[in-house]
Amino acid sequence: MSGTREPADAAAPIAVLGAGSWGTALAIQFARAGHPTLLWGRDPAQLALLARDRANARYLPGAAFPPALEVEEDLGRALARAPDVLLAVPSAGFRSTLETLKPRLGPGQRVAWATKGFELETGLLPHQVAHAVLGPEVPLAVLSGPTFAVEVGRGLPTAMTVASPDAEFAELLARTLSGANFRAYTSPDIVGVEVGGAVKNVLAIGTGIADGMGYGANTRIALITRGLAEMTRLGLALGARRETFMGLAALGDLVLSCTDDQSRNRRFGLAIAAGKGAAEAQRAIGQVVEGVNAARAVRTVAARHGVEMPIAEQVYAVLYEGRAVGEAVRALMQRELRQE
């Protein structure tokens, strides 16, 4: 790669790739915490607006860019200047973004992401995709947890998890993110953190459907609690640690996504309950609803590993097999009784 790379020290910036709501919010937080930050996106016209307005008026209105945040329109320049790179792209574009990065990465450059979800075609978790594309020598990490971009952009108190088998990289990211109203915890369990981030989206759709049908608080908490059990079973089958599922990136993110209407997945479920088709519901939301593809991917991965996930299975049936919500509820309620 051409150009001179800055040394990996405290003054070197981090490059955030993806100028949607979440990428912008994370870039704002890195910069707010005092870390030089470069924000890059695929749309030059959008980047020009961000640079002019010093804000992302479309996705994060009212969240001004801190002085340490710079909009960088040239991907090559961004990567040449930043020893650490954070991807904030939808799961469907994760592999292609990594493939774009691979020939541009230099020695020692590290890659993190805030992408959630299994790869639809392969059933791989993001860190497995990253290993396959970038090779085992590139340090990797994931940022995940119960966070809404708008609240992070506004600087409201927030906590999340940074997971990586590379403890030094996880700790660096946690330090550079953390500030007066933002606390990042570290974890070595990248599998558990990624499973939590993928499965919670499916369960949030199911909870949104149930709430939209007027099934009430009892149903909602049953779906959350039993959904957590399903998430944990799948995670353990994939090699995760059980304690991870009691933390921010699993239980925390699950409760947030299932109970607050800022969640796209929950709103999607509400729209399905109101009689809208999947395409219409996604158009109304105007952003990617990760749980739609995740419902297919989770079903495939669970079947591959022999893991029972009845709630996720019924969400899939409603979305892809045309099953009526009432039938899905009956299927869940009529399952054979068993110990919790």
mmCIF file of C-alpha atoms in Angstrom:
data_model
loop_
_atom_site.group_PDB
_atom_site.id
_atom_site.type_symbol
_atom_site.label_atom_id
_atom_site.label_comp_id
_atom_site.label_asym_id
_atom_site.label_seq_id
_atom_site.Cartn_x
_atom_site.Cartn_y
_atom_site.Cartn_z
ATOM 1 C CA MET A 1 0.000 0.000 0.000
ATOM 2 C CA SER A 2 1.334 3.428 -0.864
ATOM 3 C CA GLY A 3 1.793 6.208 1.660
ATOM 4 C CA THR A 4 3.387 6.370 5.063
ATOM 5 C CA ARG A 5 1.399 4.885 7.912
ATOM 6 C CA GLU A 6 1.322 6.750 11.196
ATOM 7 C CA PRO A 7 2.765 4.914 14.214
ATOM 8 C CA ALA A 8 0.268 3.066 16.416
ATOM 9 C CA ASP A 9 0.325 5.488 19.347
ATOM 10 C CA ALA A 10 -2.266 7.400 21.344
ATOM 11 C CA ALA A 11 -2.228 10.294 18.859
ATOM 12 C CA ALA A 12 -2.914 8.134 15.794
ATOM 13 C CA PRO A 13 -6.540 8.210 14.669
ATOM 14 C CA ILE A 14 -9.006 5.370 14.346
ATOM 15 C CA ALA A 15 -10.818 5.033 11.022
ATOM 16 C CA VAL A 16 -14.558 4.330 11.243
ATOM 17 C CA LEU A 17 -15.865 2.888 7.981
ATOM 18 C CA GLY A 18 -19.600 3.321 7.570
ATOM 19 C CA ALA A 19 -21.362 6.672 7.919
ATOM 20 C CA GLY A 20 -24.824 5.427 8.817
ATOM 21 C CA SER A 21 -26.389 5.982 12.210
ATOM 22 C CA TRP A 22 -24.240 3.541 14.172
ATOM 23 C CA GLY A 23 -20.940 4.301 12.472
ATOM 24 C CA THR A 24 -21.517 8.028 12.952
ATOM 25 C CA ALA A 25 -22.492 7.564 16.602
ATOM 26 C CA LEU A 26 -19.364 5.531 17.350
ATOM 27 C CA ALA A 27 -17.168 8.040 15.522
ATOM 28 C CA ILE A 28 -18.717 10.823 17.611
ATOM 29 C CA GLN A 29 -18.043 8.851 20.801
ATOM 30 C CA PHE A 30 -14.397 8.127 19.951
ATOM 31 C CA ALA A 31 -13.885 11.822 19.180
ATOM 32 C CA ARG A 32 -15.880 12.983 22.211
ATOM 33 C CA ALA A 33 -13.591 10.858 24.383
ATOM 34 C CA GLY A 34 -10.655 12.816 22.930
ATOM 35 C CA HIS A 35 -9.411 10.314 20.326
ATOM 36 C CA PRO A 36 -8.669 11.526 16.765
ATOM 37 C CA THR A 37 -11.254 9.875 14.508
ATOM 38 C CA LEU A 38 -11.719 9.586 10.745
ATOM 39 C CA LEU A 39 -15.211 8.848 9.391
ATOM 40 C CA TRP A 40 -15.521 7.361 5.903
ATOM 41 C CA GLY A 41 -18.557 6.193 3.917
ATOM 42 C CA ARG A 42 -19.317 4.912 0.422
ATOM 43 C CA ASP A 43 -21.391 7.909 -0.706
ATOM 44 C CA PRO A 44 -19.219 10.958 -1.558
ATOM 45 C CA ALA A 45 -22.256 13.249 -1.680
ATOM 46 C CA GLN A 46 -23.287 12.203 1.828
ATOM 47 C CA LEU A 47 -19.740 12.675 3.120
ATOM 48 C CA ALA A 48 -19.656 16.181 1.652
ATOM 49 C CA LEU A 49 -22.830 17.019 3.588
ATOM 50 C CA LEU A 50 -21.353 15.589 6.799
ATOM 51 C CA ALA A 51 -18.201 17.652 6.358
ATOM 52 C CA ARG A 52 -20.196 20.802 5.604
ATOM 53 C CA ASP A 53 -22.757 20.417 8.416
ATOM 54 C CA ARG A 54 -20.423 18.841 10.999
ATOM 55 C CA ALA A 55 -23.365 16.550 11.787
ATOM 56 C CA ASN A 56 -25.290 13.637 10.280
ATOM 57 C CA ALA A 57 -28.654 15.354 9.945
ATOM 58 C CA ARG A 58 -30.317 12.333 8.342
ATOM 59 C CA TYR A 59 -29.518 9.722 10.994
ATOM 60 C CA LEU A 60 -28.436 11.652 14.105
ATOM 61 C CA PRO A 61 -30.071 15.087 14.053
ATOM 62 C CA GLY A 62 -28.779 17.361 16.789
ATOM 63 C CA ALA A 63 -25.563 15.398 17.412
ATOM 64 C CA ALA A 64 -22.768 17.801 16.465
ATOM 65 C CA PHE A 65 -19.376 16.408 15.483
ATOM 66 C CA PRO A 66 -16.652 16.990 18.099
ATOM 67 C CA PRO A 67 -13.495 18.779 16.932
ATOM 68 C CA ALA A 68 -11.529 15.502 16.961
ATOM 69 C CA LEU A 69 -13.833 13.963 14.311
ATOM 70 C CA GLU A 70 -12.739 14.425 10.705
ATOM 71 C CA VAL A 71 -14.723 13.334 7.649
ATOM 72 C CA GLU A 72 -12.337 11.585 5.252
ATOM 73 C CA GLU A 73 -13.639 11.049 1.717
ATOM 74 C CA ASP A 74 -10.694 8.939 0.513
ATOM 75 C CA LEU A 75 -10.578 5.359 1.828
ATOM 76 C CA GLY A 76 -6.910 4.922 1.007
ATOM 77 C CA ARG A 77 -5.965 8.052 2.944
ATOM 78 C CA ALA A 78 -8.103 6.992 5.902
ATOM 79 C CA LEU A 79 -6.411 3.581 6.093
ATOM 80 C CA ALA A 80 -2.930 5.056 5.620
ATOM 81 C CA ARG A 81 -3.470 7.395 8.581
ATOM 82 C CA ALA A 82 -5.126 4.972 11.024
ATOM 83 C CA PRO A 83 -3.499 1.898 12.592
ATOM 84 C CA ASP A 84 -6.912 0.731 13.833
ATOM 85 C CA VAL A 85 -10.036 0.338 11.701
ATOM 86 C CA LEU A 86 -13.653 -0.067 12.830
ATOM 87 C CA LEU A 87 -16.310 -1.350 10.420
ATOM 88 C CA ALA A 88 -19.907 -0.257 11.022
ATOM 89 C CA VAL A 89 -21.664 -1.852 8.071
ATOM 90 C CA PRO A 90 -24.691 -4.177 7.738
ATOM 91 C CA SER A 91 -23.921 -7.890 7.974
ATOM 92 C CA ALA A 92 -24.800 -8.390 4.281
ATOM 93 C CA GLY A 93 -21.923 -6.086 3.299
ATOM 94 C CA PHE A 94 -19.406 -7.237 5.892
ATOM 95 C CA ARG A 95 -17.413 -9.689 3.746
ATOM 96 C CA SER A 96 -17.270 -7.392 0.721
ATOM 97 C CA THR A 97 -16.015 -4.524 2.908
ATOM 98 C CA LEU A 98 -13.289 -6.755 4.332
ATOM 99 C CA GLU A 99 -12.306 -7.814 0.821
ATOM 100 C CA THR A 100 -11.996 -4.143 -0.126
ATOM 101 C CA LEU A 101 -9.792 -3.554 2.913
ATOM 102 C CA LYS A 102 -7.518 -6.565 2.590
ATOM 103 C CA PRO A 103 -5.104 -5.277 -0.088
ATOM 104 C CA ARG A 104 -4.960 -1.894 1.637
ATOM 105 C CA LEU A 105 -4.090 -3.068 5.149
ATOM 106 C CA GLY A 106 -0.524 -2.632 6.347
ATOM 107 C CA PRO A 107 1.590 -4.649 8.799
ATOM 108 C CA GLY A 108 0.241 -4.498 12.341
ATOM 109 C CA GLN A 109 -3.030 -2.845 11.355
ATOM 110 C CA ARG A 110 -5.971 -4.028 13.480
ATOM 111 C CA VAL A 111 -9.623 -4.421 12.531
ATOM 112 C CA ALA A 112 -12.746 -4.182 14.674
ATOM 113 C CA TRP A 113 -16.440 -4.056 13.802
ATOM 114 C CA ALA A 114 -19.835 -3.208 15.211
ATOM 115 C CA THR A 115 -21.634 -5.512 12.753
ATOM 116 C CA LYS A 116 -24.136 -8.008 14.169
ATOM 117 C CA GLY A 117 -25.399 -11.202 12.584
ATOM 118 C CA PHE A 118 -24.410 -14.511 11.037
ATOM 119 C CA GLU A 119 -23.388 -14.410 7.393
ATOM 120 C CA LEU A 120 -26.500 -15.580 5.573
ATOM 121 C CA GLU A 121 -24.813 -17.710 2.905
ATOM 122 C CA THR A 122 -22.385 -19.552 5.194
ATOM 123 C CA GLY A 123 -23.738 -19.284 8.738
ATOM 124 C CA LEU A 124 -20.381 -17.887 9.878
ATOM 125 C CA LEU A 125 -20.065 -15.341 12.661
ATOM 126 C CA PRO A 126 -18.348 -12.051 11.762
ATOM 127 C CA HIS A 127 -15.025 -12.990 13.350
ATOM 128 C CA GLN A 128 -14.984 -16.210 11.317
ATOM 129 C CA VAL A 129 -15.615 -14.239 8.133
ATOM 130 C CA ALA A 130 -12.839 -11.815 9.090
ATOM 131 C CA HIS A 131 -10.387 -14.672 9.724
ATOM 132 C CA ALA A 132 -11.302 -16.230 6.384
ATOM 133 C CA VAL A 133 -10.791 -12.983 4.456
ATOM 134 C CA LEU A 134 -7.923 -11.311 6.322
ATOM 135 C CA GLY A 135 -6.039 -14.315 7.684
ATOM 136 C CA PRO A 136 -5.197 -15.266 11.273
ATOM 137 C CA GLU A 137 -2.438 -12.696 11.746
ATOM 138 C CA VAL A 138 -4.703 -9.601 11.832
ATOM 139 C CA PRO A 139 -5.876 -8.702 15.391
ATOM 140 C CA LEU A 140 -9.693 -8.613 15.516
ATOM 141 C CA ALA A 141 -12.363 -7.320 17.899
ATOM 142 C CA VAL A 142 -16.112 -6.735 18.039
ATOM 143 C CA LEU A 143 -18.051 -3.906 19.716
ATOM 144 C CA SER A 144 -21.525 -4.891 20.857
ATOM 145 C CA GLY A 145 -24.113 -4.288 23.552
ATOM 146 C CA PRO A 146 -27.350 -2.523 24.446
ATOM 147 C CA THR A 147 -26.933 0.719 22.552
ATOM 148 C CA PHE A 148 -29.100 2.917 20.359
ATOM 149 C CA ALA A 149 -27.171 5.174 18.007
ATOM 150 C CA VAL A 150 -29.287 8.254 18.738
ATOM 151 C CA GLU A 151 -28.585 8.029 22.479
ATOM 152 C CA VAL A 152 -24.859 7.483 21.946
ATOM 153 C CA GLY A 153 -24.823 10.464 19.592
ATOM 154 C CA ARG A 154 -26.499 12.592 22.247
ATOM 155 C CA GLY A 155 -23.959 11.530 24.863
ATOM 156 C CA LEU A 156 -26.440 9.777 27.171
ATOM 157 C CA PRO A 157 -24.950 7.299 29.690
ATOM 158 C CA THR A 158 -24.187 4.049 27.893
ATOM 159 C CA ALA A 159 -22.266 0.798 28.448
ATOM 160 C CA MET A 160 -21.154 -1.816 25.936
ATOM 161 C CA THR A 161 -18.710 -4.693 25.458
ATOM 162 C CA VAL A 162 -15.513 -4.966 23.428
ATOM 163 C CA ALA A 163 -14.647 -8.621 22.798
ATOM 164 C CA SER A 164 -11.433 -9.982 21.363
ATOM 165 C CA PRO A 165 -9.024 -12.864 21.919
ATOM 166 C CA ASP A 166 -6.370 -10.115 21.779
ATOM 167 C CA ALA A 167 -6.657 -8.586 25.262
ATOM 168 C CA GLU A 168 -4.395 -5.637 24.400
ATOM 169 C CA PHE A 169 -6.569 -4.639 21.434
ATOM 170 C CA ALA A 170 -9.798 -4.990 23.446
ATOM 171 C CA GLU A 171 -8.411 -2.856 26.264
ATOM 172 C CA LEU A 172 -7.183 -0.172 23.847
ATOM 173 C CA LEU A 173 -10.594 0.092 22.192
ATOM 174 C CA ALA A 174 -12.345 0.169 25.564
ATOM 175 C CA ARG A 175 -10.070 2.962 26.795
ATOM 176 C CA THR A 176 -10.436 5.063 23.667
ATOM 177 C CA LEU A 177 -14.237 4.717 23.699
ATOM 178 C CA SER A 178 -14.788 5.361 27.386
ATOM 179 C CA GLY A 179 -15.572 8.802 28.718
ATOM 180 C CA ALA A 180 -17.725 10.662 31.208
ATOM 181 C CA ASN A 181 -20.969 9.066 29.972
ATOM 182 C CA PHE A 182 -19.679 5.982 28.180
ATOM 183 C CA ARG A 183 -18.225 2.838 29.742
ATOM 184 C CA ALA A 184 -16.792 -0.061 27.746
ATOM 185 C CA TYR A 185 -16.110 -3.472 29.277
ATOM 186 C CA THR A 186 -13.800 -6.096 27.752
ATOM 187 C CA SER A 187 -14.380 -9.796 27.134
ATOM 188 C CA PRO A 188 -12.318 -12.597 25.591
ATOM 189 C CA ASP A 189 -15.511 -14.372 24.456
ATOM 190 C CA ILE A 190 -15.934 -13.091 20.914
ATOM 191 C CA VAL A 191 -18.216 -16.040 20.040
ATOM 192 C CA GLY A 192 -20.680 -15.367 22.861
ATOM 193 C CA VAL A 193 -20.789 -11.641 22.207
ATOM 194 C CA GLU A 194 -21.455 -12.178 18.499
ATOM 195 C CA VAL A 195 -24.117 -14.840 19.079
ATOM 196 C CA GLY A 196 -25.907 -12.481 21.464
ATOM 197 C CA GLY A 197 -25.863 -9.677 18.903
ATOM 198 C CA ALA A 198 -27.215 -11.925 16.150
ATOM 199 C CA VAL A 199 -29.974 -13.820 17.964
ATOM 200 C CA LYS A 200 -31.410 -10.849 19.862
ATOM 201 C CA ASN A 201 -32.518 -9.296 16.567
ATOM 202 C CA VAL A 202 -34.672 -12.327 15.737
ATOM 203 C CA LEU A 203 -36.203 -12.360 19.211
ATOM 204 C CA ALA A 204 -36.919 -8.624 19.023
ATOM 205 C CA ILE A 205 -38.970 -9.210 15.876
ATOM 206 C CA GLY A 206 -40.921 -11.907 17.700
ATOM 207 C CA THR A 207 -41.550 -9.675 20.685
ATOM 208 C CA GLY A 208 -42.637 -6.822 18.424
ATOM 209 C CA ILE A 209 -45.112 -9.123 16.695
ATOM 210 C CA ALA A 210 -46.510 -10.311 20.038
ATOM 211 C CA ASP A 211 -46.863 -6.772 21.382
ATOM 212 C CA GLY A 212 -48.449 -5.636 18.132
ATOM 213 C CA MET A 213 -51.024 -8.402 18.498
ATOM 214 C CA GLY A 214 -51.865 -7.148 21.997
ATOM 215 C CA TYR A 215 -50.664 -10.266 23.799
ATOM 216 C CA GLY A 216 -49.494 -8.268 26.804
ATOM 217 C CA ALA A 217 -46.638 -8.025 29.269
ATOM 218 C CA ASN A 218 -46.769 -11.668 30.352
ATOM 219 C CA THR A 219 -46.118 -12.808 26.790
ATOM 220 C CA ARG A 220 -43.332 -10.267 26.315
ATOM 221 C CA ILE A 221 -41.373 -11.369 29.362
ATOM 222 C CA ALA A 222 -41.890 -15.038 28.520
ATOM 223 C CA LEU A 223 -40.444 -14.449 25.050
ATOM 224 C CA ILE A 224 -37.468 -12.554 26.458
ATOM 225 C CA THR A 225 -36.699 -15.115 29.146
ATOM 226 C CA ARG A 226 -37.131 -18.205 27.004
ATOM 227 C CA GLY A 227 -35.427 -16.420 24.138
ATOM 228 C CA LEU A 228 -32.396 -15.934 26.345
ATOM 229 C CA ALA A 229 -32.380 -19.681 26.977
ATOM 230 C CA GLU A 230 -32.415 -20.327 23.220
ATOM 231 C CA MET A 231 -29.619 -17.819 22.635
ATOM 232 C CA THR A 232 -27.524 -19.434 25.366
ATOM 233 C CA ARG A 233 -28.025 -22.962 23.997
ATOM 234 C CA LEU A 234 -26.851 -21.885 20.561
ATOM 235 C CA GLY A 235 -23.893 -19.991 21.971
ATOM 236 C CA LEU A 236 -22.722 -22.943 24.067
ATOM 237 C CA ALA A 237 -22.996 -25.218 21.032
ATOM 238 C CA LEU A 238 -20.694 -22.829 19.164
ATOM 239 C CA GLY A 239 -18.133 -22.671 21.982
ATOM 240 C CA ALA A 240 -19.203 -19.560 23.906
ATOM 241 C CA ARG A 241 -19.000 -19.070 27.664
ATOM 242 C CA ARG A 242 -22.250 -19.344 29.600
ATOM 243 C CA GLU A 243 -21.544 -16.243 31.717
ATOM 244 C CA THR A 244 -21.405 -14.059 28.597
ATOM 245 C CA PHE A 245 -25.149 -14.451 28.158
ATOM 246 C CA MET A 246 -25.828 -12.730 31.473
ATOM 247 C CA GLY A 247 -23.914 -9.665 30.298
ATOM 248 C CA LEU A 248 -24.427 -6.521 28.248
ATOM 249 C CA ALA A 249 -23.974 -8.065 24.818
ATOM 250 C CA ALA A 250 -26.594 -10.790 25.334
ATOM 251 C CA LEU A 251 -29.170 -10.229 28.088
ATOM 252 C CA GLY A 252 -28.682 -6.466 28.012
ATOM 253 C CA ASP A 253 -29.015 -6.133 24.244
ATOM 254 C CA LEU A 254 -31.919 -8.586 24.194
ATOM 255 C CA VAL A 255 -33.968 -6.650 26.754
ATOM 256 C CA LEU A 256 -33.224 -3.328 25.051
ATOM 257 C CA SER A 257 -34.175 -4.534 21.584
ATOM 258 C CA CYS A 258 -37.340 -6.289 22.758
ATOM 259 C CA THR A 259 -38.743 -3.448 24.839
ATOM 260 C CA ASP A 260 -37.928 -0.110 23.202
ATOM 261 C CA ASP A 261 -39.402 1.178 19.954
ATOM 262 C CA GLN A 262 -36.067 2.646 18.889
ATOM 263 C CA SER A 263 -35.240 -0.945 17.907
ATOM 264 C CA ARG A 264 -35.725 -1.422 14.166
ATOM 265 C CA ASN A 265 -36.332 -5.129 14.706
ATOM 266 C CA ARG A 266 -39.050 -4.523 17.266
ATOM 267 C CA ARG A 267 -40.690 -1.918 15.008
ATOM 268 C CA PHE A 268 -40.528 -4.389 12.146
ATOM 269 C CA GLY A 269 -42.387 -6.936 14.281
ATOM 270 C CA LEU A 270 -45.008 -4.349 15.193
ATOM 271 C CA ALA A 271 -45.494 -3.610 11.489
ATOM 272 C CA ILE A 272 -45.906 -7.303 10.666
ATOM 273 C CA ALA A 273 -48.550 -7.583 13.398
ATOM 274 C CA ALA A 274 -50.342 -4.605 11.830
ATOM 275 C CA GLY A 275 -50.668 -6.536 8.573
ATOM 276 C CA LYS A 276 -47.766 -5.074 6.576
ATOM 277 C CA GLY A 277 -45.631 -7.313 4.408
ATOM 278 C CA ALA A 278 -41.918 -7.662 5.110
ATOM 279 C CA ALA A 279 -40.862 -5.437 2.199
ATOM 280 C CA GLU A 280 -43.367 -2.735 3.137
ATOM 281 C CA ALA A 281 -42.269 -2.830 6.781
ATOM 282 C CA GLN A 282 -38.601 -2.447 5.849
ATOM 283 C CA ARG A 283 -39.363 0.460 3.512
ATOM 284 C CA ALA A 284 -41.268 2.221 6.290
ATOM 285 C CA ILE A 285 -38.324 1.844 8.681
ATOM 286 C CA GLY A 286 -35.890 3.132 6.060
ATOM 287 C CA GLN A 287 -32.825 1.295 7.370
ATOM 288 C CA VAL A 288 -31.572 -2.289 7.362
ATOM 289 C CA VAL A 289 -33.534 -4.610 9.685
ATOM 290 C CA GLU A 290 -30.870 -7.174 10.552
ATOM 291 C CA GLY A 291 -33.277 -9.641 12.163
ATOM 292 C CA VAL A 292 -34.943 -10.484 8.836
ATOM 293 C CA ASN A 293 -31.879 -12.208 7.388
ATOM 294 C CA ALA A 294 -30.806 -13.311 10.851
ATOM 295 C CA ALA A 295 -34.002 -15.372 11.196
ATOM 296 C CA ARG A 296 -32.901 -17.463 8.216
ATOM 297 C CA ALA A 297 -29.281 -17.703 9.282
ATOM 298 C CA VAL A 298 -30.050 -18.600 12.915
ATOM 299 C CA ARG A 299 -32.434 -21.339 11.798
ATOM 300 C CA THR A 300 -29.745 -22.819 9.544
ATOM 301 C CA VAL A 301 -27.000 -22.681 12.192
ATOM 302 C CA ALA A 302 -29.267 -24.105 14.904
ATOM 303 C CA ALA A 303 -30.263 -27.033 12.666
ATOM 304 C CA ARG A 304 -26.622 -27.656 11.771
ATOM 305 C CA HIS A 305 -25.719 -27.979 15.455
ATOM 306 C CA GLY A 306 -28.890 -29.734 16.613
ATOM 307 C CA VAL A 307 -29.985 -26.840 18.859
ATOM 308 C CA GLU A 308 -33.671 -26.405 19.692
ATOM 309 C CA MET A 309 -34.803 -22.796 19.201
ATOM 310 C CA PRO A 310 -38.618 -22.880 19.088
ATOM 311 C CA ILE A 311 -39.182 -19.109 19.321
ATOM 312 C CA ALA A 312 -36.666 -18.355 16.583
ATOM 313 C CA GLU A 313 -38.227 -21.168 14.530
ATOM 314 C CA GLN A 314 -41.691 -19.612 14.801
ATOM 315 C CA VAL A 315 -40.379 -16.155 13.866
ATOM 316 C CA TYR A 316 -38.861 -17.750 10.764
ATOM 317 C CA ALA A 317 -42.163 -19.489 9.979
ATOM 318 C CA VAL A 318 -44.108 -16.225 10.213
ATOM 319 C CA LEU A 319 -41.633 -14.325 8.022
ATOM 320 C CA TYR A 320 -40.819 -16.960 5.416
ATOM 321 C CA GLU A 321 -43.545 -19.604 5.446
ATOM 322 C CA GLY A 322 -46.620 -17.427 5.830
ATOM 323 C CA ARG A 323 -47.610 -18.902 9.180
ATOM 324 C CA ALA A 324 -50.296 -16.926 10.969
ATOM 325 C CA VAL A 325 -49.187 -15.376 14.262
ATOM 326 C CA GLY A 326 -51.961 -17.208 16.126
ATOM 327 C CA GLU A 327 -50.703 -20.534 14.778
ATOM 328 C CA ALA A 328 -47.157 -19.693 15.821
ATOM 329 C CA VAL A 329 -48.311 -18.893 19.370
ATOM 330 C CA ARG A 330 -50.296 -22.131 19.577
ATOM 331 C CA ALA A 331 -47.270 -24.092 18.378
ATOM 332 C CA LEU A 332 -45.195 -22.612 21.198
ATOM 333 C CA MET A 333 -47.854 -23.065 23.892
ATOM 334 C CA GLN A 334 -48.619 -26.668 22.939
ATOM 335 C CA ARG A 335 -45.037 -27.877 23.109
ATOM 336 C CA GLU A 336 -44.415 -30.798 25.444
ATOM 337 C CA LEU A 337 -44.040 -29.721 29.066
ATOM 338 C CA ARG A 338 -40.501 -29.878 30.441
ATOM 339 C CA GLN A 339 -38.258 -28.596 33.169
ATOM 340 C CA GLU A 340 -37.142 -24.998 32.753
#
